[in-house]
Amino acid sequence: MGRDYDFKKVIQWFAERADCIIVLFDAHKLDISDELRNVLNTLRPHQDKVKVLLNKADQVNSQQLMRVYGALMWQLGKVLNTPEVCRVYVGSFWDQPLVNTENAALLAREKEDLMNELSDLPRNAALRRINELVKRTRSVKVHAYIIHYLRKQMPYTFGKKGKLQSTYHHPPAVEHPPPFYPPQEKQQRLIGRLENEFVQCARRYNLPLGDFPNLDEFRTNLLQIKDISKFQKLDKSLVKEMDRVRPLSSSAERRLARSI
């Protein structure tokens, strides 16, 4: 039965606002369905918030638990596609006695670690929000420079009298000037090779490629814009103001932690 809403966007909305995301697996059911795979892919930008719980670990013995834990880590590594997989907490998260007490000490320590993580959420959430502000500021700066760069690549504008004018000024002696492209065709060529334009923009303005937006989503949004050349000019004074936003130093983090 299909949903009458965009499930991926709902997950994104909650993930951006949550302080902690718990993904629960049963020791007897480790299969990752297509839907869960899509959810994990959606949560990839928020991996610092994700806590994976391996539940019902008291229903297997030590040897079986080792195999189950390894299989889960292997599957998560394939889905998340990151060098380091997020922490997996092993336990039996219900109020009934353990079925198998062979791993009771291990499960108790894992539960204690999880409770400590949850108790630190207020402090970590405050630090995360500050870091998120810094991240968003960098994203806005990169977005502004991308728009500025693409606008400068549009060589033709309309003059006051409605005549098409070239912004290129070639010396008369140039035998082979750059080819002429009408504005719409030039814009489509820019969008078509957007990946290369991102690289050129990053090099020209010394921007980290890791701060650039998703290529496909950005291209889709650009296709909805009729004329890139009509974007406003970049206000570099505002960029300087954004550069003042910096991550917290270690001493500032400690002061913030004491105040919470």
mmCIF file of C-alpha atoms in Angstrom:
data_model
loop_
_atom_site.group_PDB
_atom_site.id
_atom_site.type_symbol
_atom_site.label_atom_id
_atom_site.label_comp_id
_atom_site.label_asym_id
_atom_site.label_seq_id
_atom_site.Cartn_x
_atom_site.Cartn_y
_atom_site.Cartn_z
ATOM 1 C CA MET A 1 0.000 0.000 0.000
ATOM 2 C CA GLY A 2 1.551 3.283 -1.103
ATOM 3 C CA ARG A 3 1.919 6.399 1.011
ATOM 4 C CA ASP A 4 0.214 9.662 0.123
ATOM 5 C CA TYR A 5 3.277 11.696 1.200
ATOM 6 C CA ASP A 6 6.988 11.848 0.367
ATOM 7 C CA PHE A 7 8.526 9.438 2.886
ATOM 8 C CA LYS A 8 12.102 10.517 2.114
ATOM 9 C CA LYS A 9 11.360 14.184 2.755
ATOM 10 C CA VAL A 10 9.636 13.298 6.032
ATOM 11 C CA ILE A 11 12.744 11.383 7.162
ATOM 12 C CA GLN A 12 14.955 14.310 6.131
ATOM 13 C CA TRP A 13 12.773 16.766 8.063
ATOM 14 C CA PHE A 14 12.920 14.769 11.300
ATOM 15 C CA ALA A 15 16.620 13.926 10.896
ATOM 16 C CA GLU A 16 17.565 17.590 10.573
ATOM 17 C CA ARG A 17 15.722 18.454 13.795
ATOM 18 C CA ALA A 18 16.431 15.393 15.952
ATOM 19 C CA ASP A 19 19.254 15.331 18.508
ATOM 20 C CA CYS A 20 19.541 11.544 18.374
ATOM 21 C CA ILE A 21 18.441 8.943 15.826
ATOM 22 C CA ILE A 22 18.122 5.333 16.978
ATOM 23 C CA VAL A 23 18.092 2.526 14.415
ATOM 24 C CA LEU A 24 17.000 -0.784 15.950
ATOM 25 C CA PHE A 25 17.907 -4.269 14.693
ATOM 26 C CA ASP A 26 16.915 -7.654 16.102
ATOM 27 C CA ALA A 27 19.616 -10.284 16.566
ATOM 28 C CA HIS A 28 17.439 -12.739 14.626
ATOM 29 C CA LYS A 29 16.561 -10.353 11.791
ATOM 30 C CA LEU A 30 19.429 -8.418 10.242
ATOM 31 C CA ASP A 31 18.121 -8.141 6.694
ATOM 32 C CA ILE A 32 18.121 -4.560 5.413
ATOM 33 C CA SER A 33 15.071 -4.015 3.228
ATOM 34 C CA ASP A 34 15.037 -1.587 0.311
ATOM 35 C CA GLU A 35 13.014 0.889 2.342
ATOM 36 C CA LEU A 36 15.411 0.723 5.293
ATOM 37 C CA ARG A 37 18.322 1.094 2.867
ATOM 38 C CA ASN A 38 16.756 4.295 1.520
ATOM 39 C CA VAL A 39 16.242 5.540 5.075
ATOM 40 C CA LEU A 40 19.892 4.882 5.961
ATOM 41 C CA ASN A 41 21.020 6.666 2.806
ATOM 42 C CA THR A 42 18.841 9.618 3.760
ATOM 43 C CA LEU A 43 20.422 9.657 7.235
ATOM 44 C CA ARG A 44 23.966 9.649 5.811
ATOM 45 C CA PRO A 45 24.519 13.440 6.327
ATOM 46 C CA HIS A 46 23.494 12.994 9.992
ATOM 47 C CA GLN A 47 25.633 10.003 10.934
ATOM 48 C CA ASP A 48 26.930 11.768 14.040
ATOM 49 C CA LYS A 49 23.392 11.542 15.429
ATOM 50 C CA VAL A 50 22.776 7.884 14.550
ATOM 51 C CA LYS A 51 22.959 5.209 17.246
ATOM 52 C CA VAL A 52 22.496 1.606 16.108
ATOM 53 C CA LEU A 53 21.016 -0.823 18.646
ATOM 54 C CA LEU A 54 21.298 -4.594 18.291
ATOM 55 C CA ASN A 55 18.324 -5.764 20.321
ATOM 56 C CA LYS A 56 17.440 -9.217 21.745
ATOM 57 C CA ALA A 57 21.131 -10.070 22.065
ATOM 58 C CA ASP A 58 20.306 -12.194 25.144
ATOM 59 C CA GLN A 59 18.626 -14.775 22.917
ATOM 60 C CA VAL A 60 21.933 -15.946 21.398
ATOM 61 C CA ASN A 61 25.122 -17.270 22.956
ATOM 62 C CA SER A 62 28.535 -15.611 22.778
ATOM 63 C CA GLN A 63 29.650 -17.304 19.574
ATOM 64 C CA GLN A 64 26.388 -16.547 17.798
ATOM 65 C CA LEU A 65 26.469 -12.964 19.040
ATOM 66 C CA MET A 66 29.946 -12.471 17.596
ATOM 67 C CA ARG A 67 28.735 -13.684 14.207
ATOM 68 C CA VAL A 68 25.570 -11.598 14.333
ATOM 69 C CA TYR A 69 27.515 -8.473 15.291
ATOM 70 C CA GLY A 70 30.006 -9.024 12.448
ATOM 71 C CA ALA A 71 27.225 -9.583 9.911
ATOM 72 C CA LEU A 72 25.467 -6.394 10.992
ATOM 73 C CA MET A 73 28.657 -4.328 10.749
ATOM 74 C CA TRP A 74 29.308 -5.751 7.281
ATOM 75 C CA GLN A 75 25.822 -4.864 6.044
ATOM 76 C CA LEU A 76 25.966 -1.372 7.534
ATOM 77 C CA GLY A 77 29.354 -0.815 5.921
ATOM 78 C CA LYS A 78 27.909 -1.654 2.501
ATOM 79 C CA VAL A 79 24.900 0.630 2.924
ATOM 80 C CA LEU A 80 26.535 3.617 4.621
ATOM 81 C CA ASN A 81 29.673 3.391 2.438
ATOM 82 C CA THR A 82 31.880 5.192 4.964
ATOM 83 C CA PRO A 83 35.377 4.403 6.303
ATOM 84 C CA GLU A 84 34.041 4.074 9.856
ATOM 85 C CA VAL A 85 30.666 2.580 10.687
ATOM 86 C CA CYS A 86 28.672 4.180 13.490
ATOM 87 C CA ARG A 87 28.749 2.657 16.984
ATOM 88 C CA VAL A 88 26.529 -0.382 17.511
ATOM 89 C CA TYR A 89 25.167 -0.944 21.040
ATOM 90 C CA VAL A 90 24.411 -4.538 21.970
ATOM 91 C CA GLY A 91 21.702 -5.275 24.494
ATOM 92 C CA SER A 92 18.260 -6.526 25.394
ATOM 93 C CA PHE A 93 16.112 -3.442 25.641
ATOM 94 C CA TRP A 94 13.033 -4.535 27.537
ATOM 95 C CA ASP A 95 12.021 -5.006 31.172
ATOM 96 C CA GLN A 96 12.062 -8.813 31.211
ATOM 97 C CA PRO A 97 14.863 -11.056 32.625
ATOM 98 C CA LEU A 98 17.613 -12.098 30.220
ATOM 99 C CA VAL A 99 16.950 -15.317 28.344
ATOM 100 C CA ASN A 100 20.652 -16.169 28.164
ATOM 101 C CA THR A 101 22.823 -14.796 30.990
ATOM 102 C CA GLU A 102 26.095 -15.782 29.339
ATOM 103 C CA ASN A 103 26.670 -12.198 28.118
ATOM 104 C CA ALA A 104 25.007 -10.423 31.040
ATOM 105 C CA ALA A 105 28.108 -8.402 31.996
ATOM 106 C CA LEU A 106 28.677 -7.281 28.392
ATOM 107 C CA LEU A 107 25.051 -6.261 27.930
ATOM 108 C CA ALA A 108 25.118 -4.297 31.190
ATOM 109 C CA ARG A 109 28.213 -2.340 30.095
ATOM 110 C CA GLU A 110 26.703 -1.654 26.686
ATOM 111 C CA LYS A 111 23.513 -0.372 28.300
ATOM 112 C CA GLU A 112 25.550 1.872 30.617
ATOM 113 C CA ASP A 113 27.446 3.327 27.632
ATOM 114 C CA LEU A 114 24.183 4.023 25.842
ATOM 115 C CA MET A 115 22.674 5.718 28.886
ATOM 116 C CA ASN A 116 25.767 7.901 29.216
ATOM 117 C CA GLU A 117 25.441 8.898 25.571
ATOM 118 C CA LEU A 118 21.798 9.825 26.065
ATOM 119 C CA SER A 119 22.549 11.798 29.228
ATOM 120 C CA ASP A 120 25.114 13.857 27.279
ATOM 121 C CA LEU A 121 22.558 14.790 24.623
ATOM 122 C CA PRO A 122 21.787 18.311 25.980
ATOM 123 C CA ARG A 123 25.474 19.308 25.864
ATOM 124 C CA ASN A 124 26.155 17.592 22.543
ATOM 125 C CA ALA A 125 22.985 19.052 21.032
ATOM 126 C CA ALA A 126 24.100 22.605 21.878
ATOM 127 C CA LEU A 127 27.520 22.017 20.305
ATOM 128 C CA ARG A 128 25.909 20.383 17.293
ATOM 129 C CA ARG A 129 23.599 23.346 16.720
ATOM 130 C CA ILE A 130 26.544 25.727 16.781
ATOM 131 C CA ASN A 131 28.466 23.532 14.372
ATOM 132 C CA GLU A 132 25.366 23.261 12.198
ATOM 133 C CA LEU A 133 25.179 27.052 12.067
ATOM 134 C CA VAL A 134 28.804 27.158 10.927
ATOM 135 C CA LYS A 135 28.080 24.479 8.329
ATOM 136 C CA ARG A 136 25.050 26.334 7.014
ATOM 137 C CA THR A 137 27.046 29.561 6.830
ATOM 138 C CA ARG A 138 29.693 27.827 4.721
ATOM 139 C CA SER A 139 26.955 26.406 2.490
ATOM 140 C CA VAL A 140 25.427 29.849 1.975
ATOM 141 C CA LYS A 141 28.834 31.262 1.096
ATOM 142 C CA VAL A 142 29.488 28.487 -1.426
ATOM 143 C CA HIS A 143 26.011 28.905 -2.900
ATOM 144 C CA ALA A 144 26.577 32.648 -3.323
ATOM 145 C CA TYR A 145 29.896 32.073 -5.074
ATOM 146 C CA ILE A 146 28.395 29.416 -7.372
ATOM 147 C CA ILE A 147 25.688 31.846 -8.469
ATOM 148 C CA HIS A 148 28.307 34.577 -8.882
ATOM 149 C CA TYR A 149 30.528 32.294 -10.939
ATOM 150 C CA LEU A 150 27.718 31.037 -13.203
ATOM 151 C CA ARG A 151 26.483 34.583 -13.739
ATOM 152 C CA LYS A 152 29.946 35.645 -14.877
ATOM 153 C CA GLN A 153 30.028 32.786 -17.383
ATOM 154 C CA MET A 154 27.016 34.256 -19.199
ATOM 155 C CA PRO A 155 28.783 36.487 -21.761
ATOM 156 C CA TYR A 156 25.737 38.163 -23.286
ATOM 157 C CA THR A 157 23.267 40.581 -21.739
ATOM 158 C CA PHE A 158 20.498 42.763 -23.049
ATOM 159 C CA GLY A 159 21.208 46.468 -23.260
ATOM 160 C CA LYS A 160 18.870 49.301 -22.430
ATOM 161 C CA LYS A 161 17.433 49.377 -25.945
ATOM 162 C CA GLY A 162 16.723 45.681 -25.963
ATOM 163 C CA LYS A 163 19.617 44.841 -28.251
ATOM 164 C CA LEU A 164 21.766 41.829 -27.618
ATOM 165 C CA GLN A 165 25.209 42.993 -26.548
ATOM 166 C CA SER A 166 28.356 40.975 -25.988
ATOM 167 C CA THR A 167 30.348 41.415 -22.800
ATOM 168 C CA TYR A 168 33.415 40.086 -24.615
ATOM 169 C CA HIS A 169 35.791 42.744 -25.960
ATOM 170 C CA HIS A 170 38.123 41.081 -28.421
ATOM 171 C CA PRO A 171 40.960 42.981 -30.039
ATOM 172 C CA PRO A 172 40.401 43.525 -33.775
ATOM 173 C CA ALA A 173 43.466 41.396 -34.574
ATOM 174 C CA VAL A 174 41.970 38.219 -33.048
ATOM 175 C CA GLU A 175 41.362 35.811 -35.897
ATOM 176 C CA HIS A 176 39.489 33.111 -33.948
ATOM 177 C CA PRO A 177 37.380 34.643 -31.180
ATOM 178 C CA PRO A 178 35.447 32.346 -28.810
ATOM 179 C CA PRO A 179 32.290 30.950 -30.404
ATOM 180 C CA PHE A 180 29.048 32.858 -30.007
ATOM 181 C CA TYR A 181 26.331 31.145 -27.976
ATOM 182 C CA PRO A 182 22.884 32.681 -27.435
ATOM 183 C CA PRO A 183 22.102 33.183 -23.733
ATOM 184 C CA GLN A 184 19.718 30.223 -23.447
ATOM 185 C CA GLU A 185 22.110 27.865 -25.202
ATOM 186 C CA LYS A 186 25.016 29.099 -23.096
ATOM 187 C CA GLN A 187 23.000 28.516 -19.938
ATOM 188 C CA GLN A 188 22.101 24.986 -21.004
ATOM 189 C CA ARG A 189 25.771 24.236 -21.725
ATOM 190 C CA LEU A 190 26.731 25.477 -18.252
ATOM 191 C CA ILE A 191 24.083 23.316 -16.607
ATOM 192 C CA GLY A 192 25.092 20.317 -18.706
ATOM 193 C CA ARG A 193 28.703 20.487 -17.503
ATOM 194 C CA LEU A 194 27.854 21.630 -13.997
ATOM 195 C CA GLU A 195 30.236 19.151 -12.374
ATOM 196 C CA ASN A 196 33.180 20.775 -14.156
ATOM 197 C CA GLU A 197 31.859 24.253 -13.322
ATOM 198 C CA PHE A 198 31.784 23.304 -9.630
ATOM 199 C CA VAL A 199 35.461 22.335 -9.808
ATOM 200 C CA GLN A 200 36.403 25.548 -11.603
ATOM 201 C CA CYS A 201 34.430 27.637 -9.115
ATOM 202 C CA ALA A 202 36.105 25.904 -6.167
ATOM 203 C CA ARG A 203 39.556 26.570 -7.645
ATOM 204 C CA ARG A 204 38.888 30.200 -8.519
ATOM 205 C CA TYR A 205 37.486 31.184 -5.119
ATOM 206 C CA ASN A 206 39.416 28.698 -2.960
ATOM 207 C CA LEU A 207 36.312 26.851 -1.762
ATOM 208 C CA PRO A 208 36.262 23.273 -0.395
ATOM 209 C CA LEU A 209 34.358 20.929 -2.703
ATOM 210 C CA GLY A 210 32.957 19.190 0.370
ATOM 211 C CA ASP A 211 30.819 22.286 1.056
ATOM 212 C CA PHE A 212 29.234 22.239 -2.406
ATOM 213 C CA PRO A 213 25.562 21.215 -2.729
ATOM 214 C CA ASN A 214 24.291 17.982 -4.233
ATOM 215 C CA LEU A 215 25.055 18.153 -7.950
ATOM 216 C CA ASP A 216 21.842 16.580 -9.266
ATOM 217 C CA GLU A 217 19.559 18.602 -6.997
ATOM 218 C CA PHE A 218 21.353 21.837 -7.856
ATOM 219 C CA ARG A 219 21.121 21.070 -11.592
ATOM 220 C CA THR A 220 17.395 20.355 -11.261
ATOM 221 C CA ASN A 221 16.853 23.707 -9.543
ATOM 222 C CA LEU A 222 18.886 25.566 -12.170
ATOM 223 C CA LEU A 223 16.767 24.086 -14.947
ATOM 224 C CA GLN A 224 13.781 25.929 -13.476
ATOM 225 C CA ILE A 225 15.507 29.319 -13.845
ATOM 226 C CA LYS A 226 15.003 31.110 -17.158
ATOM 227 C CA ASP A 227 17.987 33.461 -17.111
ATOM 228 C CA ILE A 228 21.018 33.010 -14.842
ATOM 229 C CA SER A 229 22.406 36.384 -15.898
ATOM 230 C CA LYS A 230 19.612 38.125 -13.987
ATOM 231 C CA PHE A 231 20.962 36.960 -10.631
ATOM 232 C CA GLN A 232 22.030 39.792 -8.367
ATOM 233 C CA LYS A 233 25.700 40.655 -8.082
ATOM 234 C CA LEU A 234 27.658 39.174 -5.200
ATOM 235 C CA ASP A 235 27.960 41.496 -2.206
ATOM 236 C CA LYS A 236 31.471 40.705 -0.973
ATOM 237 C CA SER A 237 30.941 42.713 2.207
ATOM 238 C CA LEU A 238 28.307 40.153 3.249
ATOM 239 C CA VAL A 239 30.738 37.353 2.433
ATOM 240 C CA LYS A 240 33.259 38.921 4.816
ATOM 241 C CA GLU A 241 30.598 38.939 7.519
ATOM 242 C CA MET A 242 29.972 35.225 6.931
ATOM 243 C CA ASP A 243 33.701 34.551 7.217
ATOM 244 C CA ARG A 244 33.537 35.777 10.803
ATOM 245 C CA VAL A 245 31.496 32.713 11.771
ATOM 246 C CA ARG A 246 33.957 30.133 13.063
ATOM 247 C CA PRO A 247 33.656 26.770 14.831
ATOM 248 C CA LEU A 248 34.035 26.819 18.606
ATOM 249 C CA SER A 249 37.504 26.393 20.003
ATOM 250 C CA SER A 250 38.186 23.641 22.537
ATOM 251 C CA SER A 251 38.178 26.132 25.421
ATOM 252 C CA ALA A 252 34.857 27.598 24.244
ATOM 253 C CA GLU A 253 33.370 24.093 24.056
ATOM 254 C CA ARG A 254 34.449 23.407 27.642
ATOM 255 C CA ARG A 255 32.905 26.692 28.836
ATOM 256 C CA LEU A 256 29.687 25.857 27.037
ATOM 257 C CA ALA A 257 29.651 22.355 28.528
ATOM 258 C CA ARG A 258 30.000 23.771 32.056
ATOM 259 C CA SER A 259 27.152 26.189 31.492
ATOM 260 C CA ILE A 260 24.679 23.434 30.469
#
